[in-house]
XYZ file of C-alpha atoms in Angstrom:
433
model
C 94.172 32.382 44.014
C 95.512 34.017 40.872
C 98.838 32.792 39.549
C 99.949 36.410 39.058
C 101.228 36.679 42.633
C 102.684 33.966 44.849
C 100.820 33.123 48.040
C 102.418 34.443 51.210
C 100.124 32.350 53.390
C 98.451 29.029 52.603
C 96.341 26.421 54.409
C 98.990 26.325 57.137
C 97.749 29.794 58.090
C 94.297 28.316 58.691
C 95.788 25.556 60.833
C 97.508 28.242 62.884
C 94.271 30.239 63.155
C 92.571 27.227 64.704
C 95.316 26.993 67.320
C 95.008 30.732 67.992
C 91.230 30.467 68.482
C 91.595 27.575 70.903
C 94.274 29.393 72.916
C 92.314 32.679 73.110
C 89.113 32.153 75.135
C 89.024 35.817 76.220
C 90.212 39.177 74.832
C 92.997 39.146 77.439
C 94.291 35.811 76.169
C 93.949 36.952 72.548
C 96.175 40.020 72.996
C 98.660 38.031 75.100
C 98.950 35.457 72.304
C 99.269 38.157 69.644
C 101.941 39.910 71.732
C 103.899 36.666 72.044
C 103.963 36.333 68.252
C 105.086 39.938 67.900
C 107.853 39.434 70.467
C 109.183 36.477 68.486
C 109.323 38.748 65.433
C 111.420 41.326 67.302
C 108.716 43.712 68.513
C 109.038 45.114 72.035
C 106.385 46.285 74.442
C 106.328 49.965 75.405
C 104.534 51.156 78.512
C 102.103 54.036 78.205
C 103.460 55.516 81.445
C 107.026 55.699 80.087
C 108.571 58.309 77.822
C 108.750 57.034 74.240
C 111.771 57.318 71.990
C 111.853 57.778 68.239
C 113.803 54.650 67.370
C 112.816 52.475 64.455
C 111.556 48.903 64.742
C 108.504 47.083 66.014
C 106.645 48.213 69.128
C 103.339 47.462 70.795
C 101.091 48.668 73.598
C 98.845 46.417 75.689
C 95.881 47.834 77.547
C 93.487 45.275 79.023
C 91.980 43.313 76.139
C 93.318 45.707 73.482
C 96.604 45.873 71.578
C 98.112 48.440 69.220
C 101.313 47.410 67.414
C 103.338 49.238 64.772
C 106.587 48.984 62.841
C 108.664 52.130 62.199
C 111.015 51.782 59.194
C 114.402 53.465 59.448
C 113.381 55.767 56.609
C 110.211 56.997 58.342
C 109.820 60.757 58.716
C 107.663 62.358 61.430
C 104.926 63.011 58.847
C 104.982 59.475 57.356
C 101.372 58.216 57.100
C 100.097 55.012 58.674
C 98.506 51.938 57.141
C 96.227 50.445 59.797
C 94.511 47.076 60.092
C 91.732 47.451 62.670
C 89.942 44.557 64.378
C 88.354 43.633 67.698
C 89.163 41.006 70.302
C 85.790 40.492 72.034
C 82.963 38.114 71.152
C 79.402 37.768 72.497
C 79.230 35.397 75.453
C 78.131 34.939 79.076
C 80.125 36.911 81.652
C 80.326 36.370 85.395
C 78.557 38.900 87.623
C 80.164 40.667 90.630
C 78.364 38.311 93.032
C 78.741 35.049 91.130
C 77.411 32.448 93.568
C 73.760 31.458 93.265
C 71.642 28.334 93.137
C 68.278 26.763 93.818
C 66.619 23.381 94.411
C 69.867 21.533 95.064
C 71.776 23.003 92.114
C 74.769 25.328 92.395
C 74.884 27.965 89.705
C 77.056 30.853 88.529
C 75.374 34.214 87.962
C 76.132 35.537 84.482
C 75.311 38.628 82.464
C 74.755 38.588 78.708
C 77.637 40.287 76.859
C 76.945 41.711 73.415
C 74.334 40.037 71.233
C 74.910 36.280 71.342
C 72.615 33.687 69.781
C 71.459 32.470 73.173
C 70.287 29.066 71.965
C 73.826 28.263 70.803
C 75.008 28.331 74.444
C 72.502 25.731 75.625
C 73.595 22.192 76.517
C 77.261 22.880 75.778
C 80.162 22.022 78.044
C 81.620 25.396 78.987
C 84.935 26.511 80.403
C 85.714 29.732 82.227
C 88.465 32.208 81.355
C 89.517 35.804 81.761
C 91.542 38.081 83.995
C 91.999 38.031 87.773
C 92.947 41.183 89.688
C 94.956 40.406 92.818
C 95.342 42.082 96.193
C 98.944 43.088 95.409
C 97.834 45.136 92.389
C 98.883 42.640 89.712
C 96.711 40.738 87.269
C 96.787 37.134 86.138
C 95.133 35.287 83.265
C 93.059 32.238 84.095
C 91.694 29.550 81.793
C 89.654 26.643 83.135
C 89.646 24.740 79.858
C 87.619 21.732 80.895
C 83.892 21.027 81.360
C 82.888 23.243 84.282
C 79.565 24.882 83.437
C 76.434 24.073 81.463
C 73.208 25.936 80.660
C 70.636 23.116 80.574
C 67.727 23.396 78.183
C 64.202 22.581 79.337
C 63.033 19.146 78.183
C 60.521 19.171 75.336
C 58.025 17.302 77.544
C 57.728 20.408 79.726
C 57.229 22.919 76.918
C 55.573 21.389 73.859
C 54.466 24.856 72.743
C 57.990 25.309 71.409
C 56.753 23.625 68.220
C 54.286 26.454 67.627
C 55.915 29.548 69.119
C 59.609 28.633 68.883
C 62.212 28.696 71.618
C 61.689 31.612 74.009
C 64.591 32.382 76.351
C 64.546 34.891 79.187
C 68.063 36.316 79.558
C 67.818 36.462 83.342
C 65.891 33.321 84.228
C 67.015 30.806 81.619
C 70.714 31.485 81.002
C 72.295 30.888 84.431
C 74.645 27.878 84.145
C 74.909 25.061 86.685
C 78.272 23.876 87.978
C 77.504 21.498 90.806
C 75.153 20.215 93.468
C 74.389 21.485 96.945
C 71.826 23.399 98.954
C 74.180 25.945 100.531
C 75.884 28.590 98.438
C 78.927 30.269 99.926
C 79.827 33.887 99.283
C 83.133 32.986 97.602
C 82.519 29.526 96.185
C 83.535 30.331 92.629
C 86.350 32.716 93.546
C 87.772 30.291 96.108
C 87.745 27.609 93.426
C 89.671 29.914 91.064
C 92.217 30.712 93.770
C 92.846 27.008 94.262
C 93.085 26.390 90.512
C 95.530 29.273 90.109
C 97.727 28.396 93.089
C 96.715 31.551 94.964
C 96.094 32.040 98.664
C 92.582 32.530 100.011
C 91.541 36.146 99.617
C 94.154 36.975 96.942
C 91.541 37.638 94.236
C 89.854 41.001 94.703
C 88.509 41.588 91.186
C 87.688 39.578 88.083
C 86.689 39.810 84.421
C 85.509 36.296 83.645
C 83.583 34.767 80.771
C 82.411 31.403 79.524
C 83.717 29.667 76.422
C 82.601 26.596 74.489
C 85.109 23.767 74.782
C 84.697 22.014 71.427
C 87.926 22.508 69.487
C 88.029 24.281 66.093
C 87.860 21.740 63.278
C 87.773 21.343 59.537
C 84.309 20.401 58.326
C 82.820 18.800 55.237
C 83.601 16.040 52.797
C 86.612 17.876 51.394
C 87.481 19.840 54.551
C 86.534 23.048 52.741
C 85.086 24.676 55.851
C 86.237 25.549 59.359
C 83.985 25.544 62.419
C 85.145 27.218 65.587
C 84.505 29.782 68.308
C 85.176 33.535 68.309
C 85.870 33.866 64.581
C 84.065 37.179 65.018
C 86.551 38.661 65.281
C 89.721 36.781 66.279
C 89.986 35.630 62.665
C 90.878 39.237 61.773
C 93.127 39.727 64.825
C 95.097 36.635 63.815
C 95.338 37.703 60.159
C 96.354 41.241 61.122
C 99.063 39.972 63.464
C 100.446 37.648 60.786
C 100.410 40.429 58.191
C 102.182 42.920 60.469
C 104.887 40.364 61.279
C 105.279 39.617 57.567
C 105.999 43.246 56.624
C 108.130 44.118 59.651
C 111.818 44.511 58.933
C 111.209 46.074 55.528
C 112.811 49.498 55.696
C 111.713 50.537 52.208
C 108.102 50.882 53.361
C 106.505 54.230 52.545
C 103.928 53.822 55.326
C 104.106 52.827 58.977
C 102.108 49.556 59.264
C 99.840 49.295 62.321
C 97.604 46.674 63.928
C 94.863 48.016 66.214
C 92.916 45.276 68.013
C 90.216 46.795 70.225
C 88.026 45.371 72.969
C 84.294 46.025 73.530
C 83.225 46.350 69.894
C 80.282 44.048 70.567
C 78.712 46.525 72.996
C 79.423 49.811 71.263
C 83.199 50.435 71.567
C 82.762 53.096 74.257
C 85.553 52.070 76.594
C 89.159 53.025 77.225
C 90.093 49.893 75.272
C 87.438 50.411 72.592
C 87.632 51.995 69.157
C 85.603 54.955 70.441
C 88.212 55.584 73.144
C 91.489 57.511 72.848
C 93.883 54.556 72.567
C 94.600 54.515 68.826
C 94.853 58.285 68.470
C 97.144 58.513 71.483
C 99.508 55.841 70.154
C 99.700 57.343 66.662
C 100.259 60.860 67.982
C 102.936 59.762 70.428
C 104.702 57.902 67.627
C 104.776 61.100 65.553
C 105.974 63.262 68.441
C 108.575 60.701 69.586
C 110.179 60.996 66.141
C 110.496 64.750 66.579
C 107.260 65.641 64.831
C 105.069 68.682 65.333
C 101.292 69.049 65.300
C 101.644 69.873 61.603
C 103.451 66.537 61.079
C 100.687 64.780 62.978
C 98.041 66.378 60.751
C 99.949 65.438 57.602
C 100.408 61.840 58.783
C 96.721 61.409 59.651
C 95.612 62.974 56.353
C 97.566 60.351 54.414
C 96.543 57.413 56.608
C 94.220 54.590 55.521
C 92.600 52.008 57.805
C 91.165 48.647 56.822
C 88.535 47.803 59.438
C 88.519 44.012 59.239
C 85.535 42.221 60.762
C 83.518 39.188 59.785
C 80.473 39.614 57.562
C 77.585 37.505 56.324
C 77.971 34.760 53.738
C 74.768 34.005 51.853
C 72.781 31.499 53.900
C 71.359 28.645 51.790
C 68.287 28.309 54.017
C 67.561 32.051 54.234
C 68.761 33.481 50.906
C 65.785 35.855 50.831
C 67.269 37.718 53.836
C 70.223 38.819 51.701
C 70.415 41.479 49.014
C 69.393 39.730 45.775
C 72.466 40.912 43.834
C 75.100 40.504 46.568
C 75.656 36.919 47.712
C 79.131 36.511 49.250
C 80.254 32.893 49.255
C 82.624 30.924 51.454
C 86.128 30.647 49.947
C 85.305 33.486 47.572
C 87.881 35.758 49.184
C 87.490 38.686 51.573
C 84.430 40.909 51.346
C 84.188 44.664 50.920
C 81.378 45.886 53.204
C 79.303 48.811 51.948
C 76.474 50.823 53.513
C 75.640 54.300 52.211
C 74.248 55.285 55.632
C 77.728 54.887 57.096
C 77.137 51.783 59.168
C 80.246 50.776 57.226
C 82.809 53.445 56.328
C 83.620 52.279 52.775
C 83.351 54.758 49.905
C 84.456 54.625 46.282
C 88.058 55.636 46.990
C 88.240 53.033 49.751
C 86.926 50.422 47.363
C 89.708 51.307 44.927
C 92.375 51.016 47.649
C 91.108 47.601 48.722
C 90.764 46.371 45.137
C 94.354 47.428 44.419
C 95.644 45.510 47.469
C 93.756 42.361 46.450
C 95.031 42.657 42.889
C 98.637 42.938 44.080
C 98.145 39.874 46.292
C 96.370 37.864 43.594
C 93.386 37.490 45.939
C 89.752 37.343 44.762
C 87.288 39.551 46.624
C 83.539 40.069 46.956
C 81.098 42.786 47.999
C 78.540 42.698 50.798
C 75.589 45.062 51.154
C 72.521 44.448 53.303
C 69.021 43.826 52.036
C 67.278 47.222 52.143
C 64.567 45.793 54.395
C 67.077 44.549 56.980
C 68.856 46.762 59.536
C 72.600 46.766 58.947
C 75.164 45.963 61.625
C 78.191 48.163 62.151
C 81.890 47.936 63.017
C 84.822 49.951 64.329
C 85.143 51.439 60.833
C 82.792 54.445 61.070
C 84.019 55.142 64.628
C 87.662 55.184 63.497
C 86.883 57.421 60.533
C 84.867 59.921 62.570
C 87.035 60.015 65.690
C 90.411 60.365 63.977
C 89.593 61.769 60.541
C 91.187 58.712 58.957
C 90.000 57.304 55.626
C 88.584 53.884 56.524
C 87.437 50.875 54.502
C 85.317 48.072 55.975
C 86.247 44.555 54.914
C 86.257 41.034 56.376
C 85.585 37.355 55.834
C 82.121 35.997 55.076
C 80.873 33.529 57.703
C 77.713 31.733 58.797
C 76.327 31.528 62.344
C 77.672 34.939 63.343
C 77.404 35.505 67.133
C 76.916 31.808 67.764
C 79.082 29.999 70.290
C 80.497 28.243 67.204
C 80.789 29.934 63.813
C 81.616 28.723 60.284
C 83.812 30.025 57.465
C 85.539 28.780 54.333
C 88.910 27.152 55.039
C 90.688 29.250 52.381
C 89.290 32.647 53.362
C 91.502 33.265 56.435
C 94.728 33.061 54.420
C 93.221 34.968 51.489
C 92.430 37.778 53.944
C 95.928 37.673 55.426
C 97.496 37.903 51.961
C 95.361 40.931 51.122
C 96.365 42.588 54.394
C 100.066 42.073 53.633
C 99.621 43.724 50.237
C 97.775 46.626 51.879
C 100.401 47.165 54.606
C 103.430 46.937 52.317
C 102.105 49.094 49.464
């Protein structure tokens, strides 16, 4: 990091990220943990069903696996623009089906559906836990986290498929990805749910709905001779959720801000964002508009605020892979610990343009943070993010950024140990400018 600006976050931020990853096995846990950090910083939850007031201070909304938080300075006018850090809380994994109990040949299994686009092989032969949200008969919900070895997707022994050497590993999403969790010939209709009721201290029949998913149990850890790397689950994209939360807390309480800083952490990015908790839903626009109107603003104030708003869509991107360098653009090779990346695609798979590049570069310069650029190889289809959705849905200038990682969409991903706090420092500079 440049000596021109002192570091706001250091390696302790990365230590804290590892704790956050371990404590957030589902989007519901991630937003609950982020909300707890916001509460400690003086933010208060507001219910969407209540009337909102125009008072200053930190506020947040929770909806399922999504969170929108913002800090209103005392000096804010109804037309004050927003500075938004956007991220997503979901990661590709295996999710429990509505009728979860299955089995064959003396094995008890749990029926799962593939969520998003996981690297399926990375889920094989791992000890898996189970976490998510339980909906109860009385209308309430409860988080559950079975954080011990419970499930396993066993791989077929090489002796029974030697053709793998020639054709590679071939996995059928339906037949080959159903985890085992015990022995027995009979499968009850509520075996798994009854188990969860017992684990949660609930009465039989209390659970009437569930949103459950598997998670790998191996803890996040520093890696390498000099501990320069971090390996862990769900970096895509809890790394950005964690950095955005830390940055919003860091700038809260500053009443000289000329923007209203916002964190928008959406669910369901990995399957297209079309959900009431997704970036393609109404949540962000509703919160921003209600904030304007609660402060006495008109539609004209809303239009002025949105016109001056900038969003950094922060999601992980691809570091150059030493074993597959030819898959990358030959002149753009983002490296671990090289600082956050600016993500560019002229076909609008990323929302960055030249003015967005300038805004991001200015934030990094103020923070003393190095940064890099990512663009896909022309022969490779480019992924996308919440960035273009946010720009198109709300008319908000949006810039796509992130941290370069390896093993994206694996059950366990890899990044540079310095990059999380470099990102967080850049986000602080962006929010406070």
